[in-house]
Amino acid sequence: MERSFVIPSVFEENSTEFHKVAENFVDGIKIMDFNDKDYLVGNLALREGDSPHKLINSSVTEIDYQLMAATGLLVASMGRYSRLIVTTGFPFTTYQSYRKEAEKYLLNRFEVSFDARTFGGNRIEKAAFQVDSVEIMSEVDGCVKAIRDGVSQEKNNFFIACLGYGTFEIAQSMPKGIVQRTTHSTKGLHYAVNIVENELKKDYYLNLITEHQLERAFQRGLIVLDRKRVNLKDLRLNAIASYYSEVVSPAIRRKITDEDYTNTDRMYLVGGGAMYPELVDLFKNEFGSFLDVIVYPEPYLCAGRGYCLQSMANSKNSGDFSNRENTAYVGLDIGNSNTVVYISVPDVAKDPIEQFESNNI
């Protein structure tokens, strides 16, 4: 059985007691006594917090990464799986410098306390689980794994464009591996969000709004300021066009040569940015005459799905199938906008997350 969970990558320190403010565990995450502090995480932070936030491309030593990682692993355990086989990753820009620290932090036994009262429970609970193995990949490699070994089963050469909030990455993939010369990482979709923010500042006071709250408004195409509904769709369209022409297209022109196009006839778009039709249309306008531009299904899940497939492959290659009923194979994609937890677990009679919630209510 495969499951995926999407958690907004935001948190806020908060000691308030909440009772039944969420319908389920994932929407009501409150992590307790984490480095001696209590934190609202994800949707609960966005709904009940005053200043939900997370640093872009935070390092493993910072609370931003550690809290989102522990939360993702807690969700993956679902109160049932005590052993986790984990694969996660980083963009090209931070992959080499962060991988060893990430392995050291993740390859541990975790005890994570959470408040079950937020989703109808009556106490603070603690979940214990062991991460038995960890692999760190580049984000692009994780997406390529999903495209080649997942449902698509792609066998040919292709370009991959990873459209994240923190980073945009491009590479050419061949069956034997990534062409390193073509890899490149640059500014992500936050570039376009910043354009919209600067435009809004001309007419509105925005100092009390965090970057992540503004990003959610950017997604919706609507924000309320000074008790007025402000339609952001035109601003968003112009900002995305500027982002594409100033950042995305020049990066591709610098790294991909005419020779590369001779042996590749398709480009996959992955990441949360591929959910914006305006951005997809810009790719099709530039490349559609000589490439098949393909939006990966549920593109925001692509890296997490690839990481999960790698966790399953690692377990198979090691020959370790002991206690499989207690083991979850996890893909953990800690993004700057959302954290995706993609898991594969043995088939059970009842959905584990429902059992987990019912056990804590």
CSV table of C-alpha atoms in Angstrom, one decimal:
chain,number,residue,atom,x,y,z
A,1,MET,CA,0.0,0.0,0.0
A,2,GLU,CA,1.3,3.5,-0.9
A,3,ARG,CA,0.3,6.7,0.8
A,4,SER,CA,1.4,10.3,0.4
A,5,PHE,CA,1.0,13.2,2.7
A,6,VAL,CA,1.7,16.9,2.0
A,7,ILE,CA,2.5,19.2,4.9
A,8,PRO,CA,3.2,22.9,4.4
A,9,SER,CA,6.8,23.6,5.3
A,10,VAL,CA,6.1,26.1,8.0
A,11,PHE,CA,6.1,26.1,11.8
A,12,GLU,CA,5.7,28.5,14.7
A,13,GLU,CA,6.6,28.2,18.4
A,14,ASN,CA,3.4,28.2,20.4
A,15,SER,CA,2.5,27.1,23.9
A,16,THR,CA,-1.3,27.5,23.6
A,17,GLU,CA,-3.5,24.5,24.4
A,18,PHE,CA,-5.7,23.6,21.5
A,19,HIS,CA,-8.7,21.2,21.7
A,20,LYS,CA,-10.3,19.7,18.6
A,21,VAL,CA,-9.2,22.3,16.2
A,22,ALA,CA,-8.5,19.9,13.3
A,23,GLU,CA,-10.3,17.0,11.7
A,24,ASN,CA,-7.2,14.7,11.5
A,25,PHE,CA,-3.7,14.3,12.8
A,26,VAL,CA,-1.9,15.6,9.6
A,27,ASP,CA,-3.9,18.9,9.8
A,28,GLY,CA,-3.4,19.2,13.5
A,29,ILE,CA,0.3,18.7,14.1
A,30,LYS,CA,1.6,20.2,17.3
A,31,ILE,CA,5.1,18.9,18.2
A,32,MET,CA,5.8,19.0,21.9
A,33,ASP,CA,9.1,19.5,23.8
A,34,PHE,CA,11.3,19.7,20.7
A,35,ASN,CA,14.5,21.3,21.9
A,36,ASP,CA,12.5,22.3,25.0
A,37,LYS,CA,9.8,24.2,22.9
A,38,ASP,CA,6.4,23.4,21.5
A,39,TYR,CA,5.7,24.0,17.8
A,40,LEU,CA,2.7,24.2,15.5
A,41,VAL,CA,3.5,22.6,12.2
A,42,GLY,CA,2.0,22.7,8.7
A,43,ASN,CA,-1.7,23.5,8.3
A,44,LEU,CA,-2.2,24.1,12.0
A,45,ALA,CA,0.6,26.7,11.9
A,46,LEU,CA,-1.0,28.4,9.0
A,47,ARG,CA,-4.4,28.4,10.6
A,48,GLU,CA,-3.6,29.1,14.3
A,49,GLY,CA,-0.2,30.8,14.1
A,50,ASP,CA,0.6,34.5,13.8
A,51,SER,CA,3.9,34.2,11.9
A,52,PRO,CA,4.4,30.7,10.3
A,53,HIS,CA,7.7,30.5,8.6
A,54,LYS,CA,10.7,28.4,7.4
A,55,LEU,CA,14.1,29.5,6.0
A,56,ILE,CA,14.7,28.7,2.3
A,57,ASN,CA,17.2,25.9,1.8
A,58,SER,CA,17.9,25.7,5.5
A,59,SER,CA,20.9,23.6,6.7
A,60,VAL,CA,20.5,20.4,8.6
A,61,THR,CA,21.8,22.0,11.8
A,62,GLU,CA,19.0,24.5,11.9
A,63,ILE,CA,15.7,24.0,13.6
A,64,ASP,CA,13.8,24.5,10.3
A,65,TYR,CA,15.2,21.3,8.8
A,66,GLN,CA,15.2,19.2,12.0
A,67,LEU,CA,11.6,20.0,13.0
A,68,MET,CA,10.3,19.3,9.5
A,69,ALA,CA,12.3,16.1,9.2
A,70,ALA,CA,11.1,14.8,12.6
A,71,THR,CA,7.5,15.7,11.7
A,72,GLY,CA,7.8,13.9,8.4
A,73,LEU,CA,9.2,10.8,10.0
A,74,LEU,CA,6.5,10.9,12.7
A,75,VAL,CA,3.8,11.0,9.9
A,76,ALA,CA,5.6,8.2,8.1
A,77,SER,CA,5.6,6.0,11.2
A,78,MET,CA,1.8,6.5,11.5
A,79,GLY,CA,2.0,5.1,15.0
A,80,ARG,CA,2.4,1.6,13.6
A,81,TYR,CA,5.8,1.3,11.9
A,82,SER,CA,8.8,1.2,14.3
A,83,ARG,CA,11.4,0.7,11.5
A,84,LEU,CA,11.9,3.2,8.7
A,85,ILE,CA,14.0,2.9,5.6
A,86,VAL,CA,14.4,6.5,4.5
A,87,THR,CA,15.6,8.3,1.3
A,88,THR,CA,15.6,12.1,1.1
A,89,GLY,CA,17.5,14.7,-0.9
A,90,PHE,CA,18.6,18.2,-1.5
A,91,PRO,CA,19.0,20.5,-4.5
A,92,PHE,CA,22.3,20.6,-6.4
A,93,THR,CA,23.3,23.8,-4.6
A,94,THR,CA,23.3,22.2,-1.1
A,95,TYR,CA,23.5,18.4,-1.9
A,96,GLN,CA,27.2,18.0,-1.4
A,97,SER,CA,27.5,20.2,1.7
A,98,TYR,CA,24.5,18.9,3.5
A,99,ARG,CA,24.4,15.2,2.8
A,100,LYS,CA,26.7,14.0,5.6
A,101,GLU,CA,25.0,16.1,8.2
A,102,ALA,CA,21.6,14.8,7.0
A,103,GLU,CA,22.8,11.2,7.3
A,104,LYS,CA,24.1,11.8,10.8
A,105,TYR,CA,20.9,13.5,11.9
A,106,LEU,CA,18.4,11.0,10.3
A,107,LEU,CA,20.2,7.7,11.1
A,108,ASN,CA,18.9,7.6,14.7
A,109,ARG,CA,16.2,6.5,17.0
A,110,PHE,CA,13.6,9.1,17.4
A,111,GLU,CA,11.1,9.8,20.2
A,112,VAL,CA,8.7,12.5,19.1
A,113,SER,CA,6.0,13.9,21.4
A,114,PHE,CA,2.8,15.4,19.9
A,115,ASP,CA,-0.4,16.8,21.2
A,116,ALA,CA,-3.3,14.5,20.3
A,117,ARG,CA,-5.8,17.0,21.7
A,118,THR,CA,-5.6,19.1,18.6
A,119,PHE,CA,-7.5,16.4,16.6
A,120,GLY,CA,-9.8,15.2,19.4
A,121,GLY,CA,-7.6,13.2,21.7
A,122,ASN,CA,-7.2,13.9,25.4
A,123,ARG,CA,-3.4,13.8,26.1
A,124,ILE,CA,0.1,14.3,24.9
A,125,GLU,CA,1.5,11.2,23.1
A,126,LYS,CA,5.0,10.0,22.3
A,127,ALA,CA,5.9,8.0,19.2
A,128,ALA,CA,9.2,6.0,19.0
A,129,PHE,CA,10.7,4.7,15.8
A,130,GLN,CA,14.1,3.8,14.4
A,131,VAL,CA,15.6,4.9,11.1
A,132,ASP,CA,17.5,1.8,10.0
A,133,SER,CA,19.0,3.2,6.8
A,134,VAL,CA,19.3,6.5,5.1
A,135,GLU,CA,20.2,7.5,1.5
A,136,ILE,CA,20.7,11.1,0.4
A,137,MET,CA,20.1,11.9,-3.3
A,138,SER,CA,20.0,15.0,-5.4
A,139,GLU,CA,16.4,16.2,-6.0
A,140,VAL,CA,16.8,15.7,-9.7
A,141,ASP,CA,18.0,12.1,-9.2
A,142,GLY,CA,14.9,11.4,-7.1
A,143,CYS,CA,12.6,12.8,-9.8
A,144,VAL,CA,14.4,10.8,-12.5
A,145,LYS,CA,13.9,7.7,-10.4
A,146,ALA,CA,10.2,8.3,-10.2
A,147,ILE,CA,10.0,8.9,-14.0
A,148,ARG,CA,12.0,5.9,-15.0
A,149,ASP,CA,11.0,3.3,-12.4
A,150,GLY,CA,7.5,4.6,-11.5
A,151,VAL,CA,4.3,4.5,-13.5
A,152,SER,CA,5.8,6.3,-16.5
A,153,GLN,CA,8.6,3.7,-17.0
A,154,GLU,CA,10.4,6.1,-19.3
A,155,LYS,CA,13.1,4.4,-21.3
A,156,ASN,CA,14.3,7.3,-23.6
A,157,ASN,CA,16.5,10.4,-23.0
A,158,PHE,CA,14.7,13.4,-21.6
A,159,PHE,CA,15.3,16.8,-20.1
A,160,ILE,CA,13.9,17.4,-16.6
A,161,ALA,CA,13.0,20.8,-15.2
A,162,CYS,CA,12.4,20.8,-11.4
A,163,LEU,CA,10.2,23.8,-10.6
A,164,GLY,CA,10.5,24.3,-6.9
A,165,TYR,CA,9.8,27.2,-4.6
A,166,GLY,CA,13.4,27.5,-3.5
A,167,THR,CA,15.2,26.4,-6.6
A,168,PHE,CA,14.8,25.7,-10.3
A,169,GLU,CA,16.9,22.9,-11.6
A,170,ILE,CA,17.5,21.6,-15.1
A,171,ALA,CA,19.3,18.4,-16.3
A,172,GLN,CA,19.4,15.9,-19.2
A,173,SER,CA,18.8,12.3,-18.2
A,174,MET,CA,19.9,9.3,-20.2
A,175,PRO,CA,19.2,5.7,-19.2
A,176,LYS,CA,22.8,5.4,-18.0
A,177,GLY,CA,22.5,8.5,-15.8
A,178,ILE,CA,22.4,12.3,-15.6
A,179,VAL,CA,24.6,14.3,-18.0
A,180,GLN,CA,26.5,16.3,-15.4
A,181,ARG,CA,27.5,19.0,-17.8
A,182,THR,CA,23.8,19.9,-18.2
A,183,THR,CA,22.9,20.2,-14.6
A,184,HIS,CA,22.2,23.6,-13.2
A,185,SER,CA,20.4,25.1,-10.2
A,186,THR,CA,19.2,28.7,-9.8
A,187,LYS,CA,16.4,30.7,-8.1
A,188,GLY,CA,13.0,29.1,-7.6
A,189,LEU,CA,9.5,30.4,-7.8
A,190,HIS,CA,10.0,32.6,-4.8
A,191,TYR,CA,11.6,35.0,-7.3
A,192,ALA,CA,8.1,35.5,-8.8
A,193,VAL,CA,6.4,35.7,-5.4
A,194,ASN,CA,8.9,38.5,-4.5
A,195,ILE,CA,7.8,40.4,-7.6
A,196,VAL,CA,4.2,40.3,-6.5
A,197,GLU,CA,5.2,41.3,-3.0
A,198,ASN,CA,7.0,44.4,-4.3
A,199,GLU,CA,4.1,45.4,-6.4
A,200,LEU,CA,1.6,45.0,-3.5
A,201,LYS,CA,3.9,47.1,-1.2
A,202,LYS,CA,3.3,50.1,-3.5
A,203,ASP,CA,-0.3,50.2,-2.3
A,204,TYR,CA,-0.6,48.1,0.9
A,205,TYR,CA,1.2,47.6,4.2
A,206,LEU,CA,2.6,44.0,4.2
A,207,ASN,CA,5.1,43.9,7.1
A,208,LEU,CA,2.9,41.6,9.2
A,209,ILE,CA,2.7,39.0,6.4
A,210,THR,CA,5.3,36.3,6.2
A,211,GLU,CA,6.8,35.1,2.9
A,212,HIS,CA,5.0,31.7,3.2
A,213,GLN,CA,1.7,33.4,3.9
A,214,LEU,CA,2.2,35.5,0.8
A,215,GLU,CA,3.2,32.4,-1.2
A,216,ARG,CA,-0.2,30.7,-0.2
A,217,ALA,CA,-1.9,33.8,-1.5
A,218,PHE,CA,0.1,33.6,-4.7
A,219,GLN,CA,-1.2,30.0,-5.1
A,220,ARG,CA,-4.8,31.0,-4.5
A,221,GLY,CA,-4.5,34.1,-6.7
A,222,LEU,CA,-6.3,36.1,-4.0
A,223,ILE,CA,-5.3,38.0,-0.8
A,224,VAL,CA,-7.3,40.1,1.6
A,225,LEU,CA,-5.5,43.4,2.6
A,226,ASP,CA,-7.1,46.3,4.5
A,227,ARG,CA,-10.3,44.3,4.4
A,228,LYS,CA,-10.3,44.3,0.6
A,229,ARG,CA,-10.1,41.3,-1.6
A,230,VAL,CA,-7.2,41.8,-4.0
A,231,ASN,CA,-7.1,39.6,-7.1
A,232,LEU,CA,-3.5,38.5,-7.7
A,233,LYS,CA,-4.0,36.6,-11.0
A,234,ASP,CA,-2.8,39.4,-13.3
A,235,LEU,CA,0.1,40.2,-11.0
A,236,ARG,CA,0.9,36.5,-10.8
A,237,LEU,CA,0.8,36.1,-14.6
A,238,ASN,CA,3.2,39.0,-15.1
A,239,ALA,CA,5.5,37.8,-12.3
A,240,ILE,CA,5.7,34.3,-13.7
A,241,ALA,CA,6.4,35.7,-17.1
A,242,SER,CA,9.3,37.8,-15.7
A,243,TYR,CA,10.6,34.9,-13.7
A,244,TYR,CA,10.6,32.7,-16.8
A,245,SER,CA,12.3,35.3,-19.1
A,246,GLU,CA,14.9,36.5,-16.5
A,247,VAL,CA,15.7,33.2,-14.7
A,248,VAL,CA,14.4,30.0,-16.3
A,249,SER,CA,15.0,30.5,-20.0
A,250,PRO,CA,18.5,31.9,-19.7
A,251,ALA,CA,19.5,29.1,-17.4
A,252,ILE,CA,18.4,26.5,-19.9
A,253,ARG,CA,20.1,28.3,-22.8
A,254,ARG,CA,23.4,28.4,-20.9
A,255,LYS,CA,23.4,24.7,-20.0
A,256,ILE,CA,21.6,22.9,-22.9
A,257,THR,CA,23.3,22.9,-26.3
A,258,ASP,CA,21.8,22.3,-29.8
A,259,GLU,CA,23.6,19.0,-29.8
A,260,ASP,CA,21.7,17.9,-26.6
A,261,TYR,CA,18.4,18.5,-28.4
A,262,THR,CA,19.4,16.2,-31.3
A,263,ASN,CA,19.2,13.1,-29.1
A,264,THR,CA,16.3,14.1,-26.8
A,265,ASP,CA,12.7,14.8,-27.8
A,266,ARG,CA,10.9,15.3,-24.5
A,267,MET,CA,11.0,17.4,-21.4
A,268,TYR,CA,9.4,16.5,-18.0
A,269,LEU,CA,8.2,19.3,-15.7
A,270,VAL,CA,8.1,18.4,-12.1
A,271,GLY,CA,7.7,20.2,-8.7
A,272,GLY,CA,5.1,22.5,-7.4
A,273,GLY,CA,5.7,25.1,-10.1
A,274,ALA,CA,4.4,22.7,-12.7
A,275,MET,CA,1.0,23.2,-11.1
A,276,TYR,CA,0.8,26.7,-12.6
A,277,PRO,CA,-0.7,26.6,-16.1
A,278,GLU,CA,0.9,30.0,-16.9
A,279,LEU,CA,4.4,28.6,-16.3
A,280,VAL,CA,3.7,25.4,-18.2
A,281,ASP,CA,2.5,27.4,-21.2
A,282,LEU,CA,5.7,29.4,-21.3
A,283,PHE,CA,7.7,26.1,-21.5
A,284,LYS,CA,5.4,24.9,-24.3
A,285,ASN,CA,5.7,28.2,-26.2
A,286,GLU,CA,9.5,28.0,-26.2
A,287,PHE,CA,10.1,24.3,-26.6
A,288,GLY,CA,6.8,22.8,-27.9
A,289,SER,CA,7.8,23.0,-31.6
A,290,PHE,CA,10.7,20.5,-31.1
A,291,LEU,CA,10.1,18.8,-27.7
A,292,ASP,CA,7.2,17.0,-26.1
A,293,VAL,CA,6.6,19.0,-22.9
A,294,ILE,CA,5.2,16.6,-20.3
A,295,VAL,CA,3.8,17.6,-16.9
A,296,TYR,CA,4.4,14.7,-14.6
A,297,PRO,CA,1.2,13.5,-12.9
A,298,GLU,CA,0.9,15.2,-9.5
A,299,PRO,CA,4.2,16.9,-10.1
A,300,TYR,CA,4.6,18.1,-6.5
A,301,LEU,CA,4.9,14.4,-5.4
A,302,CYS,CA,7.6,13.4,-8.0
A,303,ALA,CA,10.7,13.7,-5.8
A,304,GLY,CA,9.0,12.0,-2.8
A,305,ARG,CA,7.8,9.1,-5.0
A,306,GLY,CA,11.3,8.7,-6.4
A,307,TYR,CA,12.9,8.7,-2.9
A,308,CYS,CA,10.3,6.1,-1.8
A,309,LEU,CA,11.2,3.8,-4.8
A,310,GLN,CA,14.9,4.2,-3.9
A,311,SER,CA,14.2,3.1,-0.2
A,312,MET,CA,12.4,0.0,-1.5
A,313,ALA,CA,15.2,-0.8,-3.9
A,314,ASN,CA,17.8,-0.3,-1.1
A,315,SER,CA,16.0,-2.8,1.1
A,316,LYS,CA,15.6,-5.3,-1.7
A,317,ASN,CA,19.3,-5.0,-2.6
A,318,SER,CA,20.4,-5.6,1.0
A,319,GLY,CA,18.2,-8.7,1.2
A,320,ASP,CA,16.8,-7.4,4.5
A,321,PHE,CA,13.1,-8.5,4.7
A,322,SER,CA,12.9,-9.2,8.4
A,323,ASN,CA,10.0,-7.7,10.4
A,324,ARG,CA,8.5,-6.2,7.2
A,325,GLU,CA,5.2,-5.8,8.9
A,326,ASN,CA,6.8,-3.2,11.2
A,327,THR,CA,8.7,-1.4,8.4
A,328,ALA,CA,7.8,1.6,6.2
A,329,TYR,CA,9.7,2.5,3.1
A,330,VAL,CA,9.8,6.3,3.1
A,331,GLY,CA,10.5,9.1,0.6
A,332,LEU,CA,11.0,12.3,2.5
A,333,ASP,CA,11.0,15.5,0.4
A,334,ILE,CA,11.5,18.5,2.7
A,335,GLY,CA,10.7,21.3,0.3
A,336,ASN,CA,10.7,25.0,0.9
A,337,SER,CA,6.9,25.2,0.2
A,338,ASN,CA,5.7,21.8,1.2
A,339,THR,CA,7.1,18.7,2.8
A,340,VAL,CA,6.0,15.5,1.1
A,341,VAL,CA,6.0,12.2,2.9
A,342,TYR,CA,5.6,9.3,0.5
A,343,ILE,CA,5.5,5.8,2.0
A,344,SER,CA,5.1,2.2,1.0
A,345,VAL,CA,3.9,-0.2,3.7
A,346,PRO,CA,2.5,-3.8,3.8
A,347,ASP,CA,-1.2,-4.0,3.0
A,348,VAL,CA,-3.3,-4.0,6.2
A,349,ALA,CA,-7.0,-4.5,6.9
A,350,LYS,CA,-7.4,-0.9,8.1
A,351,ASP,CA,-5.7,2.3,6.9
A,352,PRO,CA,-2.8,2.8,9.3
A,353,ILE,CA,-3.4,6.6,9.6
A,354,GLU,CA,-7.0,6.1,10.5
A,355,GLN,CA,-6.0,3.5,13.1
A,356,PHE,CA,-3.3,5.9,14.4
A,357,GLU,CA,-5.9,8.7,14.9
A,358,SER,CA,-8.5,6.4,16.5
A,359,ASN,CA,-5.9,5.1,19.0
A,360,ASN,CA,-5.2,8.6,20.1
A,361,ILE,CA,-8.7,9.9,20.5
